[in-house]
Coordinates of C-alpha atoms and ligand atoms in Angstrom, one line a residue:
X29 CA 0.0 0.0 0.0
X30 CA 2.7 2.4 1.0
X31 CA 4.7 1.5 -2.1
X32 CA 1.7 2.2 -4.4
X33 CA 1.0 5.6 -2.9
X34 CA 4.7 6.5 -3.1
X35 CA 4.7 5.5 -6.8
X36 CA 1.5 7.5 -7.3
X37 CA 3.1 10.5 -5.7
X38 CA 6.1 10.1 -7.9
X39 CA 3.9 10.0 -11.0
X40 CA 2.0 13.1 -9.9
X41 CA 5.3 14.9 -9.1
X42 CA 6.8 13.9 -12.4
X43 CA 3.7 15.0 -14.3
X44 CA 3.6 18.4 -12.5
X45 CA 7.3 18.8 -13.0
X46 CA 7.1 18.2 -16.7
X47 CA 4.0 20.5 -17.0
X48 CA 5.9 23.2 -15.2
X49 CA 9.0 22.9 -17.3
X50 CA 6.9 23.2 -20.4
X51 CA 6.4 26.9 -19.8
X52 CA 9.5 28.6 -21.0
X53 CA 8.1 32.1 -21.4
X54 CA 9.3 34.7 -19.0
X55 CA 7.3 37.9 -18.3
X56 CA 6.9 40.4 -19.9
X57 CA 6.8 38.0 -22.8
X58 CA 3.8 35.7 -22.7
X59 CA 0.2 36.8 -22.4
X60 CA -1.2 39.7 -20.4
X61 CA -4.8 40.2 -19.5
X62 CA -6.7 43.5 -19.1
X63 CA -9.2 43.6 -16.3
X64 CA -12.0 46.1 -15.5
X65 CA -12.2 45.3 -11.8
X66 CA -15.8 46.6 -11.5
X67 CA -17.0 44.0 -13.9
X68 CA -14.9 41.1 -12.9
X69 CA -15.5 39.4 -9.6
X70 CA -17.3 40.6 -6.5
X71 CA -16.4 39.5 -3.0
X72 CA -18.9 41.3 -0.7
X73 CA -22.2 41.0 -2.5
X74 CA -22.7 44.6 -3.5
X75 CA -22.5 43.6 -7.2
X76 CA -19.4 45.7 -7.8
X77 CA -16.2 43.8 -8.7
X78 CA -13.3 44.3 -6.2
X79 CA -9.8 43.3 -5.3
X80 CA -10.8 40.3 -3.1
X81 CA -13.0 39.1 -6.0
X82 CA -10.1 39.2 -8.4
X83 CA -7.8 37.6 -5.9
X84 CA -10.3 34.7 -5.7
X85 CA -10.1 34.3 -9.4
X86 CA -6.3 34.3 -9.8
X87 CA -6.2 30.6 -10.1
X88 CA -8.5 30.9 -13.0
X89 CA -6.1 33.3 -14.7
X90 CA -3.1 31.1 -13.8
X91 CA -4.8 28.2 -15.4
X92 CA -5.5 30.2 -18.5
X93 CA -1.8 30.9 -18.8
X94 CA -1.8 34.6 -18.0
X95 CA 1.6 36.1 -17.0
X96 CA 0.5 39.7 -16.2
X97 CA -2.7 41.6 -15.4
X98 CA -3.3 45.2 -16.4
X99 CA -5.8 46.7 -14.0
X100 CA -7.9 49.6 -15.4
X101 CA -7.8 52.5 -12.9
X102 CA -8.2 51.6 -9.2
X103 CA -7.4 55.0 -7.6
X104 CA -10.3 57.0 -6.0
X105 CA -12.5 58.7 -8.6
X106 CA -16.1 59.8 -8.8
X107 CA -16.8 58.0 -12.2
X108 CA -17.6 54.3 -12.8
X109 CA -14.4 54.0 -15.0
X110 CA -12.1 56.0 -12.7
X111 CA -10.1 57.7 -15.4
X112 CA -10.5 61.0 -13.5
X113 CA -8.4 60.5 -10.4
X114 CA -8.9 62.5 -7.2
X115 CA -6.1 60.8 -5.2
X116 CA -3.0 59.2 -6.7
X117 CA -1.8 57.5 -3.6
X118 CA -4.8 55.5 -2.6
X119 CA -7.2 52.8 -3.9
X120 CA -10.9 53.5 -4.4
X121 CA -12.8 52.0 -1.4
X122 CA -15.4 50.7 -3.8
X123 CA -12.8 48.2 -4.9
X124 CA -11.5 47.4 -1.3
X125 CA -8.9 48.5 1.1
X126 CA -5.2 49.1 0.6
X127 CA -4.6 45.8 2.5
X128 CA -6.9 44.0 0.1
X129 CA -4.9 45.4 -2.8
X130 CA -1.6 44.4 -1.3
X131 CA -3.0 40.9 -0.8
X132 CA -4.0 40.8 -4.5
X133 CA -0.4 41.7 -5.5
X134 CA 1.1 39.2 -3.1
X135 CA -1.2 36.4 -4.2
X136 CA -0.6 37.2 -7.9
X137 CA 3.2 37.2 -7.4
X138 CA 2.9 33.8 -5.7
X139 CA 1.4 32.5 -8.9
X140 CA 4.1 34.2 -11.1
X141 CA 1.5 36.7 -12.3
X142 CA 2.6 40.4 -12.5
X143 CA 0.4 43.4 -11.7
X144 CA 0.2 46.6 -13.8
X145 CA -1.7 49.6 -12.7
X146 CA -3.3 52.1 -15.0
X147 CA -1.7 55.5 -14.3
X148 CA -3.1 58.7 -15.7
X149 CA -0.4 61.4 -15.9
X150 CA -2.0 63.7 -18.4
X151 CA -4.9 64.9 -16.3
X152 CA -6.6 64.7 -13.0
X153 CA -10.3 64.7 -12.3
X154 CA -11.8 68.1 -11.7
X155 CA -12.6 67.0 -8.1
X156 CA -8.9 66.5 -7.3
X157 CA -7.9 68.7 -4.4
X158 CA -5.1 70.2 -6.6
X159 CA -7.7 71.4 -9.1
X160 CA -10.2 72.6 -6.5
X161 CA -7.4 74.6 -4.9
X162 CA -6.2 75.9 -8.3
X163 CA -9.5 77.4 -9.3
X164 CA -9.9 79.4 -6.1
X165 CA -7.5 82.1 -7.2
X166 CA -4.7 83.0 -9.5
X167 CA -2.4 83.0 -6.4
X168 CA -3.3 79.5 -5.4
X169 CA -0.2 77.2 -4.7
X170 CA -1.7 74.7 -7.1
X171 CA -2.6 77.2 -9.9
X172 CA 0.4 76.3 -11.9
X173 CA -0.3 72.6 -11.6
X174 CA -2.7 73.1 -14.5
X175 CA -2.6 75.0 -17.8
X176 CA -4.3 78.4 -18.0
X177 CA -4.8 81.0 -20.7
X178 CA -6.4 84.4 -21.0
X179 CA -9.5 84.0 -23.0
X180 CA -8.4 86.5 -25.6
X181 CA -5.1 84.6 -26.3
X182 CA -7.0 81.4 -27.1
X183 CA -10.0 82.8 -29.0
X184 CA -8.8 81.0 -32.2
X185 CA -8.3 77.7 -30.5
X186 CA -11.2 77.5 -28.0
X187 CA -12.3 74.6 -30.2
X188 CA -10.0 71.8 -31.3
X189 CA -12.1 71.8 -34.5
X190 CA -11.8 68.1 -35.1
X191 CA -12.1 64.9 -33.0
X192 CA -9.1 62.5 -32.8
X193 CA -8.8 58.7 -32.6
X194 CA -9.0 58.8 -28.9
X195 CA -11.4 61.6 -28.2
X196 CA -14.7 62.9 -29.7
X197 CA -14.2 66.2 -27.7
X198 CA -13.7 69.3 -29.7
X199 CA -13.6 71.8 -26.9
X200 CA -10.2 72.0 -25.2
X201 CA -10.3 75.3 -23.2
X202 CA -12.8 75.5 -20.4
X203 CA -14.1 78.4 -18.2
X204 CA -14.2 77.9 -14.5
X205 CA -17.8 77.6 -13.2
X206 CA -19.1 79.1 -16.4
X207 CA -17.1 82.3 -16.0
X208 CA -16.3 83.0 -19.6
X209 CA -14.6 86.3 -18.9
X210 CA -11.8 84.9 -16.7
X211 CA -8.9 82.6 -17.5
X212 CA -9.7 79.3 -19.1
X213 CA -8.1 75.9 -18.3
X214 CA -6.9 73.3 -20.7
X215 CA -8.7 70.0 -20.8
X216 CA -8.0 67.8 -23.8
X217 CA -10.7 65.2 -23.1
X218 CA -13.3 67.4 -21.4
X219 CA -13.8 70.0 -18.7
X220 CA -14.0 67.3 -16.0
X221 CA -10.4 66.2 -16.8
X222 CA -8.2 69.2 -16.6
X223 CA -4.7 68.6 -18.1
X224 CA -1.8 68.8 -15.7
X225 CA 1.1 71.2 -16.4
X226 CA 4.0 68.8 -16.8
X227 CA 6.4 71.7 -17.5
X228 CA 6.1 72.4 -13.8
X229 CA 8.8 70.6 -11.9
X230 CA 6.6 70.3 -8.8
X231 CA 4.1 68.3 -10.8
X232 CA 6.8 66.1 -12.1
X233 CA 8.0 65.5 -8.6
X234 CA 4.5 64.5 -7.5
X235 CA 4.7 61.7 -10.1
X236 CA 8.0 60.6 -8.8
X237 CA 6.4 60.2 -5.3
X238 CA 3.4 58.5 -6.9
X239 CA 5.8 56.1 -8.5
X240 CA 7.4 55.4 -5.1
X241 CA 4.0 54.6 -3.6
X242 CA 2.9 52.1 -6.3
X243 CA 6.3 50.5 -7.2
X244 CA 7.8 50.7 -3.7
X245 CA 5.0 50.4 -1.1
X246 CA 2.4 48.6 -3.2
X247 CA 4.9 46.4 -5.0
X248 CA 3.3 46.6 -8.4
X249 CA 5.4 45.6 -11.4
X250 CA 4.7 48.5 -13.7
X251 CA 2.3 50.9 -15.2
X252 CA 0.0 51.2 -18.2
X253 CA 0.3 54.9 -19.1
X254 CA -2.9 56.4 -20.3
X255 CA -3.1 59.1 -23.0
X256 CA 0.7 59.2 -23.3
X257 CA 0.7 61.4 -26.4
X258 CA -1.3 64.2 -24.7
X259 CA 1.2 65.2 -22.0
X260 CA 1.9 68.3 -24.2
X261 CA -0.2 69.5 -27.1
X262 CA 0.3 67.9 -30.5
X263 CA 2.7 70.6 -31.7
X264 CA 5.1 69.6 -28.9
X265 CA 5.6 66.0 -29.9
X266 CA 9.4 66.1 -29.1
X267 CA 8.6 67.3 -25.6
X268 CA 6.2 64.4 -25.2
X269 CA 8.9 61.9 -26.2
X270 CA 11.4 63.6 -23.9
X271 CA 8.9 63.6 -21.0
X272 CA 8.5 59.8 -21.1
X273 CA 12.3 59.3 -21.2
X274 CA 12.5 61.4 -18.1
X275 CA 9.6 59.4 -16.5
X276 CA 11.2 56.0 -17.4
X277 CA 14.5 57.1 -15.8
X278 CA 12.8 58.2 -12.6
X279 CA 10.8 55.0 -12.4
X280 CA 13.9 52.8 -13.0
X281 CA 15.6 54.6 -10.1
X282 CA 12.7 53.3 -7.9
X283 CA 12.4 49.8 -9.6
X284 CA 15.1 48.9 -12.1
X285 CA 13.0 46.3 -13.8
X286 CA 9.8 48.3 -14.0
X287 CA 7.6 47.5 -17.0
X288 CA 6.0 50.5 -18.7
X289 CA 3.4 50.1 -21.5
X290 CA 1.9 53.2 -23.1
X291 CA -1.2 54.1 -24.9
X292 CA -0.3 56.2 -27.9
X293 CA -3.3 55.8 -30.0
X294 CA -1.8 56.9 -33.3
X295 CA -0.3 55.6 -36.5
X296 CA 2.8 53.5 -36.1
X297 CA 5.1 56.3 -37.5
X298 CA 3.9 58.6 -34.7
X299 CA 4.0 55.8 -32.1
X300 CA 7.6 54.9 -32.8
X301 CA 9.4 57.9 -31.2
X302 CA 7.8 57.1 -27.9
X303 CA 9.5 53.8 -27.6
X304 CA 12.7 55.4 -26.2
X305 CA 10.7 56.3 -23.1
X306 CA 8.0 53.7 -23.1
X307 CA 9.6 50.4 -24.2
X308 CA 6.2 48.8 -24.8
X309 CA 3.4 50.5 -26.7
X310 CA 0.0 49.2 -27.8
X311 CA 0.1 48.3 -31.5
X312 CA -3.2 49.8 -32.5
X313 CA -2.5 49.6 -36.2
X314 CA -2.0 45.9 -36.0
X315 CA -5.2 45.4 -34.0
X316 CA -7.1 47.2 -36.8
X317 CA -5.3 45.2 -39.5
X318 CA -6.1 41.8 -37.9
X319 CA -9.7 42.7 -37.5
X320 CA -10.0 43.8 -41.1
X321 CA -8.3 40.7 -42.5
X322 CA -10.4 38.3 -40.5
X323 CA -13.6 40.2 -41.1
X324 CA -12.9 40.1 -44.9
X325 CA -11.9 36.4 -44.8
X326 CA -8.9 37.2 -47.0
X327 CA -5.6 38.9 -46.5
X328 CA -5.9 41.7 -49.1
X329 CA -3.6 44.0 -47.1
X330 CA -0.6 41.8 -46.6
X331 CA -0.9 41.4 -42.9
X332 CA 2.7 40.4 -42.2
X333 CA 4.2 43.0 -44.5
X334 CA 2.1 45.4 -42.5
X335 CA 3.5 44.1 -39.3
X336 CA 7.1 44.4 -40.7
X337 CA 6.4 47.9 -41.8
X338 CA 5.3 48.9 -38.3
X339 CA 8.3 47.1 -36.9
X340 CA 10.6 49.0 -39.3
X341 CA 9.3 52.3 -37.9
X342 CA 9.9 51.0 -34.3
X343 CA 13.5 49.8 -35.0
X344 CA 14.4 53.1 -36.5
X345 CA 13.6 54.5 -33.1
X346 CA 15.2 51.8 -30.9
X347 CA 15.9 48.1 -30.8
X348 CA 15.0 47.9 -27.1
X349 CA 11.2 47.4 -27.1
X350 CA 8.6 44.7 -26.7
X351 CA 5.6 45.1 -28.9
X352 CA 2.2 45.1 -27.0
X353 CA -0.3 43.5 -29.4
X354 CA -4.0 43.2 -28.8
X355 CA -7.2 42.7 -30.7
X356 CA -9.5 45.2 -28.8
X357 CA -9.3 47.1 -25.5
X358 CA -11.8 48.8 -23.2
X359 CA -12.2 51.7 -25.6
X360 CA -13.3 49.7 -28.6
X361 CA -16.1 47.5 -29.6
X362 CA -15.4 43.9 -28.6
X363 CA -13.7 41.8 -31.1
X364 CA -16.5 39.2 -31.5
X365 CA -19.0 42.0 -32.2
X366 CA -16.7 43.4 -34.8
X367 CA -16.5 40.0 -36.4
X368 CA -20.3 39.6 -36.7
X369 CA -20.4 37.3 -33.6
X370 CA -18.7 34.5 -35.6
X371 CA -16.9 32.4 -33.1
X372 CA -14.7 30.8 -35.8
X373 CA -13.5 34.3 -36.9
X374 CA -12.8 35.1 -33.2
X375 CA -10.7 31.9 -33.0
X376 CA -8.5 32.8 -36.0
X377 CA -8.2 36.4 -34.9
X378 CA -6.9 35.2 -31.5
X379 CA -4.7 32.7 -33.3
X380 CA -3.0 35.5 -35.2
X381 CA -2.6 37.5 -32.0
X382 CA -1.0 34.6 -30.2
X383 CA 1.5 33.8 -33.0
X384 CA 2.9 37.3 -33.4
X385 CA 5.9 38.5 -31.5
X386 CA 5.7 40.6 -28.4
X387 CA 3.3 40.6 -25.4
X388 CA -0.3 39.8 -26.5
X389 CA -2.9 41.4 -24.4
X390 CA -6.3 39.7 -23.9
X391 CA -9.2 42.0 -22.9
X392 CA -11.2 40.2 -20.2
X393 CA -14.1 38.2 -21.5
X394 CA -12.6 37.8 -25.0
X395 CA -11.7 34.2 -24.0
X396 CA -15.4 33.3 -23.4
X397 CA -16.7 35.2 -26.4
X398 CA -18.2 38.3 -24.7
X399 CA -19.8 40.8 -27.1
X400 CA -20.2 44.5 -26.7
X401 CA -20.7 47.7 -28.7
X402 CA -20.2 51.3 -27.6
X403 CA -21.2 53.3 -25.7
X404 CA -18.3 52.4 -23.3
X405 CA -20.4 50.9 -20.5
X406 CA -21.5 48.2 -22.9
X407 CA -18.0 47.1 -23.9
X408 CA -17.2 46.8 -20.2
X409 CA -20.0 44.5 -19.1
X410 CA -19.9 41.9 -16.2
X411 CA -17.8 38.8 -16.9
X412 CA -20.1 35.7 -17.1
X413 CA -18.9 33.1 -14.7
X414 CA -22.0 30.8 -14.6
X415 CA -25.7 30.6 -15.5
X416 CA -28.2 32.7 -13.5
X417 CA -25.4 34.4 -11.5
X418 CA -24.9 31.1 -9.7
X419 CA -21.3 32.0 -9.1
X420 CA -21.3 34.1 -6.0
X421 CA -18.5 36.3 -7.5
X422 CA -20.8 37.4 -10.4
X423 CA -20.9 41.2 -10.7
X424 CA -24.1 43.1 -11.4
X425 CA -23.3 46.8 -11.2
X426 CA -25.0 47.4 -14.6
X427 CA -27.7 45.6 -16.6
X428 CA -25.8 44.2 -19.6
X429 CA -27.0 45.1 -23.0
X430 CA -25.0 42.6 -25.0
X431 CA -23.3 39.9 -22.9
X432 CA -25.6 37.8 -20.8
X433 CA -26.0 34.0 -20.2
X434 CA -28.3 33.8 -23.3
X435 CA -25.9 35.4 -25.7
X436 CA -22.6 34.1 -24.2
X437 CA -22.0 30.6 -22.9
X438 CA -20.8 31.1 -19.3
X439 CA -17.3 30.0 -18.3
X440 CA -18.6 27.2 -16.1
X441 CA -20.1 25.5 -19.1
X442 CA -17.2 26.2 -21.5
X443 CA -14.7 24.7 -19.1
X444 CA -16.3 21.3 -19.6
X445 CA -16.4 21.5 -23.4
X446 CA -13.1 20.7 -25.1
X447 CA -14.4 22.5 -28.2
X448 CA -15.3 25.7 -26.4
X449 CA -13.7 29.1 -27.2
X450 CA -12.3 29.2 -23.6
X451 CA -10.5 25.9 -24.1
X452 CA -9.3 27.1 -27.5
X453 CA -7.7 30.2 -25.7
X454 CA -6.3 28.1 -22.9
X455 CA -4.7 25.5 -25.2
X456 CA -3.3 28.2 -27.5
X457 CA -1.9 30.3 -24.7
X458 CA -0.3 27.2 -23.1
X459 CA 1.2 26.3 -26.5
X460 CA 2.6 29.8 -26.9
X461 CA 4.0 29.7 -23.4
X462 CA 5.9 26.5 -24.3
X463 CA 7.3 27.7 -27.6
X464 CA 10.7 29.5 -27.7
X465 CA 10.2 30.6 -31.3
X466 CA 6.7 32.0 -30.8
X467 CA 7.6 33.8 -27.5
X468 CA 10.9 35.2 -28.5
X469 CA 11.5 34.6 -32.2
X470 CA 11.8 37.0 -35.1
X471 CA 9.1 37.1 -37.8
X472 CA 9.4 36.8 -41.6
X473 CA 6.9 36.5 -44.4
X474 CA 6.6 33.0 -46.0
X475 CA 6.5 32.6 -49.8
X476 CA 2.9 31.5 -49.9
X477 CA 0.6 33.7 -51.9
X478 CA -2.9 32.6 -51.2
X479 CA -5.3 35.3 -50.1
X480 CA -7.2 33.0 -47.8
X481 CA -4.0 32.2 -45.8
X482 CA -1.9 34.4 -43.5
X483 CA 1.5 32.7 -43.3
X484 CA 4.8 33.6 -41.7
X485 CA 7.9 32.1 -40.2
X486 CA 9.0 32.6 -36.5
X487 CA 12.6 31.9 -35.7
X488 CA 14.7 31.8 -32.6
X489 CA 18.2 30.4 -32.4
X490 CA 17.6 28.1 -35.4
X491 CA 14.3 27.0 -34.0
X492 CA 12.0 27.7 -37.0
X493 CA 8.3 27.4 -37.2
X494 CA 5.9 27.9 -40.1
X495 CA 2.7 29.5 -39.0
X496 CA -0.4 29.1 -41.2
X497 CA -3.8 30.7 -40.6
X498 CA -6.8 30.0 -42.8
X499 CA -8.8 33.2 -42.4
X500 CA -11.5 32.0 -44.8
X501 CA -14.7 29.9 -44.4
X502 CA -13.5 27.2 -46.9
X503 CA -10.9 24.4 -46.6
X504 CA -7.6 25.3 -48.3
X505 CA -4.9 22.9 -49.4
X506 CA -1.4 24.5 -49.7
X507 CA 1.4 23.0 -51.8
X508 CA 4.4 24.2 -49.9
X509 CA 7.1 25.6 -52.1
X510 CA 10.6 24.0 -52.2
X511 CA 11.9 26.6 -49.7
X512 CA 9.4 25.4 -47.1
X513 CA 9.7 21.7 -47.9
X514 CA 11.4 21.0 -44.5
X515 CA 8.3 21.8 -42.6
X516 CA 6.7 18.4 -42.2
X517 CA 5.5 18.0 -38.7
X518 CA 2.4 19.7 -37.2
X519 CA 3.3 21.0 -33.8
X520 CA 0.0 22.8 -33.1
X521 CA -3.3 22.4 -34.8
X522 CA -6.1 24.7 -33.5
X523 CA -9.0 22.3 -34.5
X524 CA -7.0 19.1 -34.5
X525 CA -8.2 18.4 -38.0
X526 CA -5.4 19.6 -40.4
X527 CA -3.0 17.3 -42.1
X528 CA 0.3 17.4 -44.0
X529 CA 1.4 15.0 -46.6
X530 CA 4.2 15.3 -49.2
X531 CA 4.4 19.1 -48.6
X532 CA 0.7 19.5 -49.0
X533 CA -1.0 21.1 -46.0
X534 CA -4.7 20.7 -45.7
X535 CA -6.1 23.5 -43.6
X536 CA -9.8 23.4 -42.6
X537 CA -11.8 26.7 -42.5
X538 CA -10.5 29.1 -39.8
X539 CA -7.8 26.7 -38.7
X540 CA -4.3 27.6 -37.5
X541 CA -1.4 25.2 -37.7
X542 CA 2.2 25.6 -36.7
X543 CA 4.7 23.3 -38.5
X544 CA 8.2 22.5 -37.6
Ligands
LIG614 CA1 -17.8 44.4 -4.3

């Protein structure tokens, strides 16, 4: 009896050992996950997601293969989304206490999961004590924390005249309490979010202290930097780039291995110069391109050439960067909605994301096929853990308009179905985590010119993989050219139904295969 159990233990040990050793990807490579805490998991029954709820779900994220979590804003703020901060060195009590947050970080680290906090440097909320003080008088200590102008000097630019990718707002100068005769303050996004004056060294020093609080005391691993291109107005782009270099230097003094990922919602050529300060930037162009190719069912834009073109812009700026790829984020319609709620299209889109270089970001709920269209509240709906809110962690802060247990199969059900989208995500992420070439390799186009196929080669230290995605709804058979004749073995097959024989690869509709 003792012998049997010892043997059993040995088998379990060997199995877990081999599973553990399969994961070779080190953060910040590997897959990150964006969470809107409010919609994720509730611990105290008020229907609002919170830190303790997320802590209770860390094992779920660990099992999914996630290496890092980006938390949308968690600092005190009057709005549901919390992008207008009123205190940078605290957590919003709606989400729990500081101790709850520290527990979340500690438990995440135990599971080898990193925590990133959304940091809004560009503006505060108009309820922030700095701003409340600043509007009291021109002599206020905090007056110069914000940007002011005499109304006559800005008459020509009271309106921005046009919206931008990241803002519909066209009014950038705002009167205080409707007093249109006195000085106006600058607020790129709207009057409730006054821009900070980052020319003021005192304001900069505030952010050094804020960095010490989060990286030092709270032990987070890094920041997602909101609205990074708006620190100074558009005509001061060079100052914006220099600001982030300064910021990075300061944060590295606090935590040498700090991870910074920035939101510069622009074309790649305008994104690239920011890489010197922010060594990871969200690749918006690629997100749009993947969506467009998968939606069309054919690669009419040359997806990988596009990727390389973006990369060329980046490498002209620096070689020291890690691309931050994603399909959609909390500011965009959910990917499944953009793809006509076709789960197969969602699969191949995720497949492309997971086979590109960099750090892929999954927006919470993508892995179970949540849907959502703007306005913003409805692309940030409660995660669906089980039917009829049977999971006690289910959040209910808003009535969902798109994702509910009729339109989305809850996680509990998908877990038991090997063919579910969730298991597709899980299997794909685990495969990526085990692959040196997918995690760290370079990327090159492959000489296959079939519009239904997105193909490329990933290489690391002579470890080469041929990646093939069928973005169409028909089966495609590819005769590999002589240059690719060495790829004979299927290492990964998203539907377990492809085949390769004599350099002919048969790829079912929407399938991804990786050959070695
Ligand atoms: Ca709660």
